[in-house]
Amino acid sequence: MVWLIDLVLVLAGLTLWSRASTESDEAWSLFLYSIAFLDLGFIAFGNGQLLIEVPLLALALVLPSAASLEQRRR
């Protein structure tokens, strides 16, 4: 069961990493890269710190894209 949770979290972290590479705003993509890096780091070295991993990843996945933030300003 732990491997399944870690696999889902790794896939979500990689999804976040790929989302960061498609962003047009450099600061926003750097922020997303850092969250993905922290998530993948917790998975690799944290030995099951789910109380930290899951909320950070959920927060990162619901963040809007830079393009949608730009459209809200107009």
Tab-separated table of N, CA, C and O in Angstrom:
chain	number	residue	atom	x	y	z
A	1	MET	N	0.820	-1.196	0.000
A	1	MET	CA	0.000	0.000	0.000
A	1	MET	C	0.857	1.251	0.000
A	1	MET	O	0.511	2.233	-0.640
A	2	VAL	N	1.965	1.213	0.716
A	2	VAL	CA	2.846	2.374	0.768
A	2	VAL	C	3.453	2.654	-0.597
A	2	VAL	O	3.578	3.809	-1.003
A	3	TRP	N	3.781	1.589	-1.330
A	3	TRP	CA	4.345	1.780	-2.667
A	3	TRP	C	3.341	2.420	-3.604
A	3	TRP	O	3.704	3.229	-4.452
A	4	LEU	N	2.082	2.066	-3.455
A	4	LEU	CA	1.046	2.644	-4.303
A	4	LEU	C	0.889	4.141	-4.027
A	4	LEU	O	0.776	4.941	-4.960
A	5	ILE	N	0.892	4.504	-2.774
A	5	ILE	CA	0.792	5.924	-2.418
A	5	ILE	C	2.009	6.680	-2.928
A	5	ILE	O	1.874	7.779	-3.496
A	6	ASP	N	3.190	6.118	-2.748
A	6	ASP	CA	4.392	6.779	-3.248
A	6	ASP	C	4.383	6.896	-4.767
A	6	ASP	O	4.808	7.910	-5.320
A	7	LEU	N	3.880	5.892	-5.449
A	7	LEU	CA	3.791	5.942	-6.909
A	7	LEU	C	2.844	7.045	-7.366
A	7	LEU	O	3.161	7.801	-8.287
A	8	VAL	N	1.712	7.165	-6.709
A	8	VAL	CA	0.756	8.225	-7.055
A	8	VAL	C	1.377	9.596	-6.795
A	8	VAL	O	1.245	10.521	-7.607
A	9	LEU	N	2.087	9.733	-5.690
A	9	LEU	CA	2.712	11.016	-5.368
A	9	LEU	C	3.849	11.341	-6.336
A	9	LEU	O	4.043	12.500	-6.708
A	10	VAL	N	4.588	10.336	-6.768
A	10	VAL	CA	5.646	10.571	-7.756
A	10	VAL	C	5.041	11.000	-9.089
A	10	VAL	O	5.518	11.940	-9.730
A	11	LEU	N	3.984	10.341	-9.508
A	11	LEU	CA	3.324	10.716	-10.757
A	11	LEU	C	2.751	12.134	-10.679
A	11	LEU	O	2.846	12.904	-11.638
A	12	ALA	N	2.191	12.487	-9.537
A	12	ALA	CA	1.672	13.845	-9.376
A	12	ALA	C	2.807	14.863	-9.361
A	12	ALA	O	2.678	15.953	-9.928
A	13	GLY	N	3.921	14.529	-8.737
A	13	GLY	CA	5.077	15.425	-8.751
A	13	GLY	C	5.639	15.605	-10.143
A	13	GLY	O	6.012	16.718	-10.539
A	14	LEU	N	5.680	14.532	-10.924
A	14	LEU	CA	6.151	14.636	-12.305
A	14	LEU	C	5.173	15.418	-13.167
A	14	LEU	O	5.579	16.156	-14.069
A	15	THR	N	3.882	15.274	-12.893
A	15	THR	CA	2.881	16.078	-13.599
A	15	THR	C	3.066	17.552	-13.293
A	15	THR	O	2.990	18.400	-14.184
A	16	LEU	N	3.326	17.861	-12.041
A	16	LEU	CA	3.576	19.241	-11.655
A	16	LEU	C	4.850	19.765	-12.308
A	16	LEU	O	4.903	20.919	-12.748
A	17	TRP	N	5.854	18.925	-12.404
A	17	TRP	CA	7.112	19.322	-13.054
A	17	TRP	C	6.873	19.642	-14.534
A	17	TRP	O	7.373	20.630	-15.048
A	18	SER	N	6.080	18.795	-15.200
A	18	SER	CA	5.808	19.052	-16.619
A	18	SER	C	4.920	20.275	-16.798
A	18	SER	O	5.064	21.008	-17.773
A	19	ARG	N	4.013	20.524	-15.853
A	19	ARG	CA	3.191	21.732	-15.907
A	19	ARG	C	4.054	22.971	-15.750
A	19	ARG	O	3.812	23.987	-16.401
A	20	ALA	N	5.072	22.894	-14.913
A	20	ALA	CA	5.962	24.034	-14.711
A	20	ALA	C	6.766	24.334	-15.969
A	20	ALA	O	7.084	25.494	-16.246
A	21	SER	N	7.089	23.325	-16.743
A	21	SER	CA	7.874	23.565	-17.948
A	21	SER	C	7.044	24.161	-19.075
A	21	SER	O	7.604	24.666	-20.044
A	22	THR	N	5.717	24.130	-18.972
A	22	THR	CA	4.879	24.733	-20.007
A	22	THR	C	4.429	26.146	-19.659
A	22	THR	O	3.803	26.795	-20.484
A	23	GLU	N	4.718	26.615	-18.464
A	23	GLU	CA	4.305	27.961	-18.058
A	23	GLU	C	5.142	29.016	-18.770
A	23	GLU	O	6.326	28.822	-19.027
A	24	SER	N	4.520	30.145	-19.062
A	24	SER	CA	5.233	31.218	-19.750
A	24	SER	C	5.920	32.170	-18.771
A	24	SER	O	6.907	32.811	-19.121
A	25	ASP	N	5.412	32.261	-17.562
A	25	ASP	CA	5.997	33.147	-16.561
A	25	ASP	C	7.144	32.427	-15.853
A	25	ASP	O	6.961	31.356	-15.287
A	26	GLU	N	8.331	33.025	-15.876
A	26	GLU	CA	9.509	32.365	-15.301
A	26	GLU	C	9.428	32.221	-13.792
A	26	GLU	O	9.822	31.203	-13.235
A	27	ALA	N	8.916	33.238	-13.114
A	27	ALA	CA	8.828	33.171	-11.653
A	27	ALA	C	7.829	32.098	-11.221
A	27	ALA	O	8.078	31.353	-10.273
A	28	TRP	N	6.714	32.020	-11.928
A	28	TRP	CA	5.700	31.029	-11.591
A	28	TRP	C	6.216	29.615	-11.859
A	28	TRP	O	5.998	28.707	-11.072
A	29	SER	N	6.908	29.436	-12.966
A	29	SER	CA	7.430	28.103	-13.258
A	29	SER	C	8.522	27.715	-12.262
A	29	SER	O	8.613	26.555	-11.870
A	30	LEU	N	9.327	28.667	-11.810
A	30	LEU	CA	10.329	28.375	-10.787
A	30	LEU	C	9.666	27.962	-9.479
A	30	LEU	O	10.124	27.034	-8.805
A	31	PHE	N	8.570	28.620	-9.129
A	31	PHE	CA	7.819	28.257	-7.930
A	31	PHE	C	7.271	26.836	-8.039
A	31	PHE	O	7.373	26.041	-7.106
A	32	LEU	N	6.693	26.504	-9.204
A	32	LEU	CA	6.161	25.157	-9.403
A	32	LEU	C	7.268	24.111	-9.413
A	32	LEU	O	7.093	23.010	-8.883
A	33	TYR	N	8.413	24.454	-10.019
A	33	TYR	CA	9.556	23.534	-9.984
A	33	TYR	C	9.994	23.269	-8.546
A	33	TYR	O	10.310	22.139	-8.179
A	34	SER	N	10.028	24.317	-7.727
A	34	SER	CA	10.486	24.134	-6.344
A	34	SER	C	9.518	23.263	-5.548
A	34	SER	O	9.944	22.429	-4.750
A	35	ILE	N	8.219	23.438	-5.770
A	35	ILE	CA	7.252	22.592	-5.068
A	35	ILE	C	7.365	21.145	-5.530
A	35	ILE	O	7.328	20.215	-4.720
A	36	ALA	N	7.529	20.951	-6.835
A	36	ALA	CA	7.697	19.587	-7.349
A	36	ALA	C	8.988	18.958	-6.818
A	36	ALA	O	9.013	17.786	-6.443
A	37	PHE	N	10.058	19.743	-6.761
A	37	PHE	CA	11.330	19.246	-6.237
A	37	PHE	C	11.196	18.865	-4.763
A	37	PHE	O	11.699	17.815	-4.335
A	38	LEU	N	10.508	19.709	-3.980
A	38	LEU	CA	10.299	19.386	-2.569
A	38	LEU	C	9.467	18.122	-2.414
A	38	LEU	O	9.769	17.273	-1.559
A	39	ASP	N	8.430	17.989	-3.214
A	39	ASP	CA	7.594	16.796	-3.126
A	39	ASP	C	8.384	15.539	-3.467
A	39	ASP	O	8.333	14.554	-2.741
A	40	LEU	N	9.124	15.588	-4.568
A	40	LEU	CA	9.915	14.421	-4.950
A	40	LEU	C	11.028	14.147	-3.944
A	40	LEU	O	11.372	12.995	-3.690
A	41	GLY	N	11.571	15.197	-3.344
A	41	GLY	CA	12.585	15.016	-2.303
A	41	GLY	C	12.021	14.370	-1.053
A	41	GLY	O	12.653	13.499	-0.449
A	42	PHE	N	10.814	14.782	-0.652
A	42	PHE	CA	10.179	14.159	0.507
A	42	PHE	C	9.877	12.696	0.249
A	42	PHE	O	9.991	11.862	1.140
A	43	ILE	N	9.493	12.387	-0.967
A	43	ILE	CA	9.206	10.989	-1.296
A	43	ILE	C	10.489	10.163	-1.263
A	43	ILE	O	10.523	9.058	-0.730
A	44	ALA	N	11.559	10.715	-1.829
A	44	ALA	CA	12.811	9.966	-1.909
A	44	ALA	C	13.502	9.826	-0.556
A	44	ALA	O	14.029	8.766	-0.234
A	45	PHE	N	13.493	10.892	0.246
A	45	PHE	CA	14.282	10.890	1.482
A	45	PHE	C	13.449	10.965	2.757
A	45	PHE	O	13.981	10.845	3.848
A	46	GLY	N	12.147	11.177	2.638
A	46	GLY	CA	11.321	11.411	3.818
A	46	GLY	C	10.802	10.171	4.497
A	46	GLY	O	10.339	10.230	5.624
A	47	ASN	N	10.841	9.042	3.815
A	47	ASN	CA	10.368	7.777	4.388
A	47	ASN	C	8.936	7.882	4.910
A	47	ASN	O	8.642	7.577	6.051
A	48	GLY	N	8.054	8.343	4.050
A	48	GLY	CA	6.638	8.321	4.382
A	48	GLY	C	6.129	9.502	5.164
A	48	GLY	O	5.325	9.326	6.066
A	49	GLN	N	6.554	10.686	4.865
A	49	GLN	CA	6.055	11.887	5.533
A	49	GLN	C	4.791	12.369	4.818
A	49	GLN	O	4.740	13.452	4.261
A	50	LEU	N	3.765	11.552	4.847
A	50	LEU	CA	2.540	11.851	4.110
A	50	LEU	C	1.838	13.096	4.623
A	50	LEU	O	1.130	13.767	3.875
A	51	LEU	N	2.007	13.421	5.885
A	51	LEU	CA	1.368	14.622	6.419
A	51	LEU	C	1.945	15.890	5.806
A	51	LEU	O	1.296	16.929	5.810
A	52	ILE	N	3.143	15.814	5.267
A	52	ILE	CA	3.760	16.950	4.593
A	52	ILE	C	3.564	16.853	3.087
A	52	ILE	O	3.252	17.842	2.430
A	53	GLU	N	3.717	15.673	2.539
A	53	GLU	CA	3.678	15.487	1.086
A	53	GLU	C	2.314	15.783	0.486
A	53	GLU	O	2.199	16.523	-0.487
A	54	VAL	N	1.284	15.194	1.040
A	54	VAL	CA	-0.041	15.278	0.434
A	54	VAL	C	-0.598	16.702	0.437
A	54	VAL	O	-1.059	17.181	-0.602
A	55	PRO	N	-0.560	17.444	1.544
A	55	PRO	CA	-1.087	18.816	1.481
A	55	PRO	C	-0.291	19.729	0.541
A	55	PRO	O	-0.886	20.540	-0.171
A	56	LEU	N	1.037	19.603	0.519
A	56	LEU	CA	1.829	20.423	-0.394
A	56	LEU	C	1.514	20.113	-1.845
A	56	LEU	O	1.381	21.017	-2.670
A	57	LEU	N	1.382	18.859	-2.143
A	57	LEU	CA	1.088	18.471	-3.511
A	57	LEU	C	-0.323	18.870	-3.915
A	57	LEU	O	-0.547	19.338	-5.026
A	58	ALA	N	-1.274	18.717	-3.026
A	58	ALA	CA	-2.648	19.131	-3.324
A	58	ALA	C	-2.708	20.635	-3.557
A	58	ALA	O	-3.376	21.100	-4.480
A	59	LEU	N	-1.989	21.391	-2.737
A	59	LEU	CA	-1.943	22.844	-2.929
A	59	LEU	C	-1.324	23.192	-4.264
A	59	LEU	O	-1.829	24.053	-4.996
A	60	ALA	N	-0.269	22.515	-4.620
A	60	ALA	CA	0.412	22.821	-5.878
A	60	ALA	C	-0.425	22.460	-7.093
A	60	ALA	O	-0.394	23.168	-8.098
A	61	LEU	N	-1.178	21.397	-7.014
A	61	LEU	CA	-1.967	20.980	-8.168
A	61	LEU	C	-3.202	21.845	-8.385
A	61	LEU	O	-3.710	21.921	-9.492
A	62	VAL	N	-3.691	22.523	-7.355
A	62	VAL	CA	-4.869	23.378	-7.535
A	62	VAL	C	-4.495	24.826	-7.826
A	62	VAL	O	-5.379	25.642	-8.055
A	63	LEU	N	-3.215	25.148	-7.832
A	63	LEU	CA	-2.812	26.510	-8.160
A	63	LEU	C	-3.164	26.828	-9.610
A	63	LEU	O	-3.021	25.987	-10.489
A	64	PRO	N	-3.618	28.038	-9.862
A	64	PRO	CA	-3.952	28.400	-11.252
A	64	PRO	C	-2.685	28.608	-12.067
A	64	PRO	O	-1.605	28.823	-11.530
A	65	SER	N	-2.844	28.567	-13.378
A	65	SER	CA	-1.696	28.813	-14.248
A	65	SER	C	-1.452	30.310	-14.363
A	65	SER	O	-2.314	31.123	-14.039
A	66	ALA	N	-0.282	30.660	-14.835
A	66	ALA	CA	0.049	32.069	-14.996
A	66	ALA	C	-0.833	32.723	-16.048
A	66	ALA	O	-1.186	33.899	-15.933
A	67	ALA	N	-1.230	31.979	-17.061
A	67	ALA	CA	-2.099	32.529	-18.106
A	67	ALA	C	-3.472	32.887	-17.544
A	67	ALA	O	-4.031	33.940	-17.889
A	68	SER	N	-4.018	32.051	-16.681
A	68	SER	CA	-5.329	32.367	-16.102
A	68	SER	C	-5.246	33.542	-15.144
A	68	SER	O	-6.174	34.343	-15.045
A	69	LEU	N	-4.130	33.682	-14.444
A	69	LEU	CA	-3.950	34.854	-13.585
A	69	LEU	C	-3.838	36.129	-14.408
A	69	LEU	O	-4.337	37.174	-14.007
A	70	GLU	N	-3.201	36.030	-15.547
A	70	GLU	CA	-3.066	37.181	-16.443
A	70	GLU	C	-4.430	37.595	-17.007
A	70	GLU	O	-4.714	38.768	-17.142
A	71	GLN	N	-5.271	36.635	-17.320
A	71	GLN	CA	-6.594	36.943	-17.856
A	71	GLN	C	-7.495	37.564	-16.800
A	71	GLN	O	-8.345	38.383	-17.124
A	72	ARG	N	-7.310	37.218	-15.554
A	72	ARG	CA	-8.121	37.816	-14.475
A	72	ARG	C	-7.803	39.292	-14.285
A	72	ARG	O	-8.661	40.047	-13.872
A	73	ARG	N	-6.568	39.676	-14.542
A	73	ARG	CA	-6.172	41.082	-14.385
A	73	ARG	C	-6.837	41.986	-15.408
A	73	ARG	O	-7.049	43.151	-15.159
A	74	ARG	N	-7.117	41.464	-16.565
A	74	ARG	CA	-7.676	42.295	-17.646
A	74	ARG	C	-9.122	42.504	-17.504
A	74	ARG	O	-9.922	42.289	-16.911
